[in-house]
Amino acid sequence: MFPNPQLQSAPASPEALAVPQVSGAVALLQGLVAEGVDTIFGYPGGAIIPIYDALYDFQEQLNHVLVRHEQGGIHAAQGYARASGRVGVVFATSGPGATNLVTGLADAQIDSTPLVCITGQVFAHLLGTDAFQETDILNITTPVTKWNHQITDARDIPAALAKAFYIARSGRPGPVLLDITKNAQLQLFEHAGYEPCTHIRSYRPRPVVRPEYVQRAAELINQAQRPLVLWGQGVLLGSAEAEFREFIEKSGIPAAWTILGAGALPTGHPLNVGMLGMHGNYGPNVLTNECDVLIAIGMRFDDRVTGRLDKYARQAQIIHLDIDPTEIDKNVTATVPVWGDCKETLPLLTQLVAARQHPAWRQRFRDHDAEEVAAVIQDELFPTQDELTMGEVIHQLNQLTQGEAIIVTDVGQHQMVACRYARLNHPRLSITSGGLGTMGFALPAAIGAKYGAPHRTVVAVIGDGGIQMTIQELGTIMQTGIEVKILLLNNQFLGMVRQWQELFHERRYSAVEIASPDYVTVANGYGIAARRVEHRPDLQPALRQLLSHPGSFLLEVRVTRENNIFPMVPQGCGVGEIRLK
Amino acid sequence: MSKQEYNITAYTENQVGLLNRLAIIFSRRKINIESLNTSPSEIEGIHRFNIVVHESEEVVRKIARQMEKQVEVLKVYFNPNEEVIWQEMALYKVPTDVIAERALVERLLREHGARVVLIRKDYTVFETTGHREETDKLLAVLHPYGLIEFVRSARIAIIKTSQGFHHKLREFERQQPGEEVSENEFLDRRDKVFSM
Ligand SMILES: Cc1ncc(C[n+]2csc(CCOP(=O)(O)OP(=O)(O)O)c2C)c(N)n1
């Protein structure tokens, strides 16, 4: 290392010598340790070398996972955050390193995942000169971060880092990016010690709960004959699973989930009536348009959930519990908004609601379930045809994992099947890219999830399209020896796009047939055990092998090529128009 | 829903990059900003944005909430024109010879409440302050005299019923105490300073 002479600080005065002189890079790592960070996902480069240099001395405290692409790094950090409930941390260099984070930032922003990304930047005196590997990463990432900030002076590092963690994890969580110029990483300064941030004048993450709104919500619920709860990830982000369960069990209200809310109430709970949305369950979708009071908890009425808004729950009075005021009235106007952290608001509501059972109303969900089983689920989980279906693979996986494994999914048909049929006994067992629908998410996110929850089995369910987007992360598995179970569902198509082309574009299959490498050979090339199956008798033994193999394993299952995911709310239709076929 | 002019007033930290963050909120929704002004406010370290848009109340409310959600934004208000006092300033540059020869400068100034900012041999600069129609009037009058250059400022607006922001800020600070905030010293002695 050749330190730039201009950057060395002036000789310290005798009294100042009492305070230790550290570099910006060291101060940053000390701050990460103070925040309780144990794992960092990253990729080095010229503009962040000083931080990596300092990392050399922090190997005892900070485990750095060298990924194969920065997108893999940030998805891994997302998986880590979602599995552990902690803040994920990513390092990347300037320019291309930083721009490779953009997809993951957008994904984390829309799915409210707490991340702190540290990017290196060129020397401050070069900013704005099109220097080597300089990009204006602050402006590039502004729309996809909760907050971002550039640091050009080492003395600002501790406070900015503290602020970054506070913003990332408080209120509605989200990704934060700190861009640190190389001179600031190298600069020595007198570091008085790291202080966590607990207050920002202009930032109020915890809304003050207004009891009169809770009161009005409870009145509506107590008068309701056909109430329905829709819950989303807000319940998990607020760690309010227990409070949520108490509310549901006392009020006896059937509850349905968005894919990001999956697992907040166990799949087998008698009041859990299934998945919402385009490929959700029949009952909750149809009955959304028949309930009299709709109670939305920590969910944001995404268009994949609501279908056409002008045909959405017009008959219902709507109660919306959310920590983020911009979600209230954004898509669906609330009769009663309950603005606040649901960990705080739910117990208040539970106190005021009457204990009820709603037997007749709940029976209607069971009737619709029976219809859906007969029309769709029976054939999907217990097919009579020769070829394997995605549904039966997930069903058999469930039988082996017993609802105790983390299921990480990519994006496409397999995602919808896995989310619909996966059994989850606990919160934080389902990790998927919801709002952005990012293909290539699952493999790196599964790696991160295993770091975030080492005691759990982590199964990544991925399509043949998605795995080829970040397949290089097999290299990360190889190098770290981390244990990830990869269940590759190969239908030889970009299946979900093919389904749309079949249903809505007269089967004009345009660019959806995708060739695959020999995955077993590829995995073996990375030193990862692998197997391929295509016949029913081999499926269960192969799944057992996948799960029991010591270390990572890739199982490729050849499934029916042209299978469609039903039920489906076709785009442009209301949720009541959900089709079983 | 019917559209009209709204005056959005945002109190923010003085932070690099915030303008971009706020501008994105408008551009994402394809909303045109009619006028934008930023300046210091009555509280030290806190900036004030005045943004004018032509939109429905519902859209403006959603935008205001999204603005307020940004970490560095303390508070956002939105008001239709009748709820604010607002002003824009305009500068007009005209050839001095023409104006001296053919127009009655004095009458111009009196009738339009204008002020001369600069007189040179070759040109003269006038200034007026007011609503759009007022500043437009002088523009129309000066056009025949060979207007060389014209510029109008962004709108600034003061909310009629507002107590200023320092009350609100104090309330915030009471709920979630942080560092001391230094306010404009005159605001605490308002009666003395502003009594007539
Ligand atoms: C990065 C990215 N590019 C494109 C898409 C559009 N897309 C959505 S699903 C899908 C097909 C996924 O195919 P595959 O991974 O094989 O899974 P399958 O649907 O067959 O289960 C595509 C291309 C996307 N979601 N993400």
PDB file of N, CA and C in Angstrom, chain A residues 510-551:
ATOM      1  N   SER A 510     -42.649 -17.497 -27.604  1.00  0.00           N
ATOM      2  CA  SER A 510     -41.572 -16.639 -28.061  1.00  0.00           C
ATOM      3  C   SER A 510     -40.473 -16.588 -27.001  1.00  0.00           C
ATOM      4  N   ALA A 511     -39.319 -17.161 -27.331  1.00  0.00           N
ATOM      5  CA  ALA A 511     -38.143 -17.090 -26.453  1.00  0.00           C
ATOM      6  C   ALA A 511     -38.401 -17.594 -25.035  1.00  0.00           C
ATOM      7  N   VAL A 512     -39.090 -18.704 -24.912  1.00  0.00           N
ATOM      8  CA  VAL A 512     -39.293 -19.254 -23.570  1.00  0.00           C
ATOM      9  C   VAL A 512     -38.727 -20.662 -23.403  1.00  0.00           C
ATOM     10  N   GLU A 513     -38.249 -21.243 -24.504  1.00  0.00           N
ATOM     11  CA  GLU A 513     -37.608 -22.545 -24.359  1.00  0.00           C
ATOM     12  C   GLU A 513     -36.165 -22.282 -23.963  1.00  0.00           C
ATOM     13  N   ILE A 514     -35.751 -22.824 -22.849  1.00  0.00           N
ATOM     14  CA  ILE A 514     -34.397 -22.519 -22.396  1.00  0.00           C
ATOM     15  C   ILE A 514     -33.608 -23.806 -22.199  1.00  0.00           C
ATOM     16  N   ALA A 515     -32.457 -23.847 -22.828  1.00  0.00           N
ATOM     17  CA  ALA A 515     -31.602 -25.029 -22.711  1.00  0.00           C
ATOM     18  C   ALA A 515     -30.830 -24.967 -21.401  1.00  0.00           C
ATOM     19  N   SER A 516     -30.478 -26.129 -20.927  1.00  0.00           N
ATOM     20  CA  SER A 516     -29.745 -26.186 -19.659  1.00  0.00           C
ATOM     21  C   SER A 516     -28.438 -26.928 -19.838  1.00  0.00           C
ATOM     22  N   PRO A 517     -27.472 -26.604 -19.022  1.00  0.00           N
ATOM     23  CA  PRO A 517     -26.262 -27.429 -18.998  1.00  0.00           C
ATOM     24  C   PRO A 517     -26.571 -28.723 -18.240  1.00  0.00           C
ATOM     25  N   ASP A 518     -25.654 -29.612 -18.221  1.00  0.00           N
ATOM     26  CA  ASP A 518     -25.804 -30.801 -17.385  1.00  0.00           C
ATOM     27  C   ASP A 518     -25.515 -30.367 -15.939  1.00  0.00           C
ATOM     28  N   TYR A 519     -26.604 -30.153 -15.195  1.00  0.00           N
ATOM     29  CA  TYR A 519     -26.440 -29.570 -13.854  1.00  0.00           C
ATOM     30  C   TYR A 519     -25.631 -30.471 -12.918  1.00  0.00           C
ATOM     31  N   VAL A 520     -25.768 -31.764 -13.122  1.00  0.00           N
ATOM     32  CA  VAL A 520     -25.025 -32.675 -12.242  1.00  0.00           C
ATOM     33  C   VAL A 520     -23.527 -32.476 -12.462  1.00  0.00           C
ATOM     34  N   THR A 521     -23.156 -32.352 -13.744  1.00  0.00           N
ATOM     35  CA  THR A 521     -21.741 -32.118 -14.043  1.00  0.00           C
ATOM     36  C   THR A 521     -21.280 -30.763 -13.539  1.00  0.00           C
ATOM     37  N   VAL A 522     -22.146 -29.759 -13.734  1.00  0.00           N
ATOM     38  CA  VAL A 522     -21.769 -28.414 -13.277  1.00  0.00           C
ATOM     39  C   VAL A 522     -21.551 -28.425 -11.763  1.00  0.00           C
ATOM     40  N   ALA A 523     -22.518 -29.008 -11.039  1.00  0.00           N
ATOM     41  CA  ALA A 523     -22.397 -29.041  -9.586  1.00  0.00           C
ATOM     42  C   ALA A 523     -21.141 -29.800  -9.185  1.00  0.00           C
ATOM     43  N   ASN A 524     -20.943 -30.938  -9.821  1.00  0.00           N
ATOM     44  CA  ASN A 524     -19.744 -31.726  -9.503  1.00  0.00           C
ATOM     45  C   ASN A 524     -18.477 -30.928  -9.768  1.00  0.00           C
ATOM     46  N   GLY A 525     -18.508 -30.142 -10.828  1.00  0.00           N
ATOM     47  CA  GLY A 525     -17.365 -29.298 -11.142  1.00  0.00           C
ATOM     48  C   GLY A 525     -17.046 -28.336 -10.011  1.00  0.00           C
ATOM     49  N   TYR A 526     -18.057 -27.953  -9.286  1.00  0.00           N
ATOM     50  CA  TYR A 526     -17.862 -27.096  -8.117  1.00  0.00           C
ATOM     51  C   TYR A 526     -17.671 -27.915  -6.841  1.00  0.00           C
ATOM     52  N   GLY A 527     -17.542 -29.207  -7.008  1.00  0.00           N
ATOM     53  CA  GLY A 527     -17.339 -30.053  -5.831  1.00  0.00           C
ATOM     54  C   GLY A 527     -18.605 -30.276  -5.026  1.00  0.00           C
ATOM     55  N   ILE A 528     -19.759 -30.084  -5.670  1.00  0.00           N
ATOM     56  CA  ILE A 528     -21.030 -30.240  -4.958  1.00  0.00           C
ATOM     57  C   ILE A 528     -21.718 -31.516  -5.448  1.00  0.00           C
ATOM     58  N   ALA A 529     -22.157 -32.334  -4.510  1.00  0.00           N
ATOM     59  CA  ALA A 529     -22.830 -33.575  -4.873  1.00  0.00           C
ATOM     60  C   ALA A 529     -24.147 -33.265  -5.569  1.00  0.00           C
ATOM     61  N   ALA A 530     -24.539 -34.108  -6.521  1.00  0.00           N
ATOM     62  CA  ALA A 530     -25.746 -33.796  -7.283  1.00  0.00           C
ATOM     63  C   ALA A 530     -26.360 -35.063  -7.859  1.00  0.00           C
ATOM     64  N   ARG A 531     -27.633 -34.943  -8.213  1.00  0.00           N
ATOM     65  CA  ARG A 531     -28.349 -36.087  -8.772  1.00  0.00           C
ATOM     66  C   ARG A 531     -29.513 -35.568  -9.614  1.00  0.00           C
ATOM     67  N   ARG A 532     -29.906 -36.340 -10.614  1.00  0.00           N
ATOM     68  CA  ARG A 532     -31.067 -35.974 -11.421  1.00  0.00           C
ATOM     69  C   ARG A 532     -32.106 -37.078 -11.331  1.00  0.00           C
ATOM     70  N   VAL A 533     -33.381 -36.736 -11.196  1.00  0.00           N
ATOM     71  CA  VAL A 533     -34.432 -37.758 -11.246  1.00  0.00           C
ATOM     72  C   VAL A 533     -35.535 -37.317 -12.192  1.00  0.00           C
ATOM     73  N   GLU A 534     -36.207 -38.280 -12.791  1.00  0.00           N
ATOM     74  CA  GLU A 534     -37.370 -37.955 -13.610  1.00  0.00           C
ATOM     75  C   GLU A 534     -38.507 -38.952 -13.450  1.00  0.00           C
ATOM     76  N   HIS A 535     -38.304 -39.986 -12.645  1.00  0.00           N
ATOM     77  CA  HIS A 535     -39.366 -40.985 -12.471  1.00  0.00           C
ATOM     78  C   HIS A 535     -39.836 -40.997 -11.029  1.00  0.00           C
ATOM     79  N   ARG A 536     -41.140 -41.223 -10.886  1.00  0.00           N
ATOM     80  CA  ARG A 536     -41.769 -41.131  -9.567  1.00  0.00           C
ATOM     81  C   ARG A 536     -41.110 -42.004  -8.501  1.00  0.00           C
ATOM     82  N   PRO A 537     -40.791 -43.244  -8.797  1.00  0.00           N
ATOM     83  CA  PRO A 537     -40.221 -44.078  -7.737  1.00  0.00           C
ATOM     84  C   PRO A 537     -38.899 -43.528  -7.189  1.00  0.00           C
ATOM     85  N   ASP A 538     -38.215 -42.711  -8.008  1.00  0.00           N
ATOM     86  CA  ASP A 538     -36.907 -42.204  -7.556  1.00  0.00           C
ATOM     87  C   ASP A 538     -37.045 -40.931  -6.719  1.00  0.00           C
ATOM     88  N   LEU A 539     -38.225 -40.328  -6.773  1.00  0.00           N
ATOM     89  CA  LEU A 539     -38.335 -38.992  -6.186  1.00  0.00           C
ATOM     90  C   LEU A 539     -38.070 -38.993  -4.682  1.00  0.00           C
ATOM     91  N   GLN A 540     -38.790 -39.859  -3.964  1.00  0.00           N
ATOM     92  CA  GLN A 540     -38.650 -39.798  -2.512  1.00  0.00           C
ATOM     93  C   GLN A 540     -37.237 -40.153  -2.036  1.00  0.00           C
ATOM     94  N   PRO A 541     -36.658 -41.235  -2.575  1.00  0.00           N
ATOM     95  CA  PRO A 541     -35.276 -41.519  -2.163  1.00  0.00           C
ATOM     96  C   PRO A 541     -34.328 -40.359  -2.485  1.00  0.00           C
ATOM     97  N   ALA A 542     -34.561 -39.719  -3.626  1.00  0.00           N
ATOM     98  CA  ALA A 542     -33.662 -38.623  -4.009  1.00  0.00           C
ATOM     99  C   ALA A 542     -33.826 -37.442  -3.052  1.00  0.00           C
ATOM    100  N   LEU A 543     -35.068 -37.162  -2.662  1.00  0.00           N
ATOM    101  CA  LEU A 543     -35.284 -36.071  -1.719  1.00  0.00           C
ATOM    102  C   LEU A 543     -34.646 -36.397  -0.370  1.00  0.00           C
ATOM    103  N   ARG A 544     -34.744 -37.652   0.018  1.00  0.00           N
ATOM    104  CA  ARG A 544     -34.085 -38.055   1.273  1.00  0.00           C
ATOM    105  C   ARG A 544     -32.582 -37.847   1.177  1.00  0.00           C
ATOM    106  N   GLN A 545     -32.049 -38.178   0.017  1.00  0.00           N
ATOM    107  CA  GLN A 545     -30.603 -38.014  -0.175  1.00  0.00           C
ATOM    108  C   GLN A 545     -30.226 -36.532  -0.121  1.00  0.00           C
ATOM    109  N   LEU A 546     -31.043 -35.726  -0.766  1.00  0.00           N
ATOM    110  CA  LEU A 546     -30.805 -34.281  -0.755  1.00  0.00           C
ATOM    111  C   LEU A 546     -30.696 -33.773   0.681  1.00  0.00           C
ATOM    112  N   LEU A 547     -31.641 -34.212   1.523  1.00  0.00           N
ATOM    113  CA  LEU A 547     -31.717 -33.676   2.872  1.00  0.00           C
ATOM    114  C   LEU A 547     -30.688 -34.309   3.811  1.00  0.00           C
ATOM    115  N   SER A 548     -30.361 -35.563   3.561  1.00  0.00           N
ATOM    116  CA  SER A 548     -29.496 -36.227   4.542  1.00  0.00           C
ATOM    117  C   SER A 548     -28.019 -36.138   4.177  1.00  0.00           C
ATOM    118  N   HIS A 549     -27.758 -35.754   2.939  1.00  0.00           N
ATOM    119  CA  HIS A 549     -26.351 -35.670   2.523  1.00  0.00           C
ATOM    120  C   HIS A 549     -25.607 -34.657   3.412  1.00  0.00           C
ATOM    121  N   PRO A 550     -24.447 -35.044   3.917  1.00  0.00           N
ATOM    122  CA  PRO A 550     -23.703 -34.048   4.704  1.00  0.00           C
ATOM    123  C   PRO A 550     -23.127 -32.990   3.755  1.00  0.00           C
ATOM    124  N   GLY A 551     -23.562 -31.755   3.902  1.00  0.00           N
ATOM    125  CA  GLY A 551     -23.091 -30.702   3.001  1.00  0.00           C
ATOM    126  C   GLY A 551     -24.116 -30.391   1.927  1.00  0.00           C
TER     127      GLY A 551
END
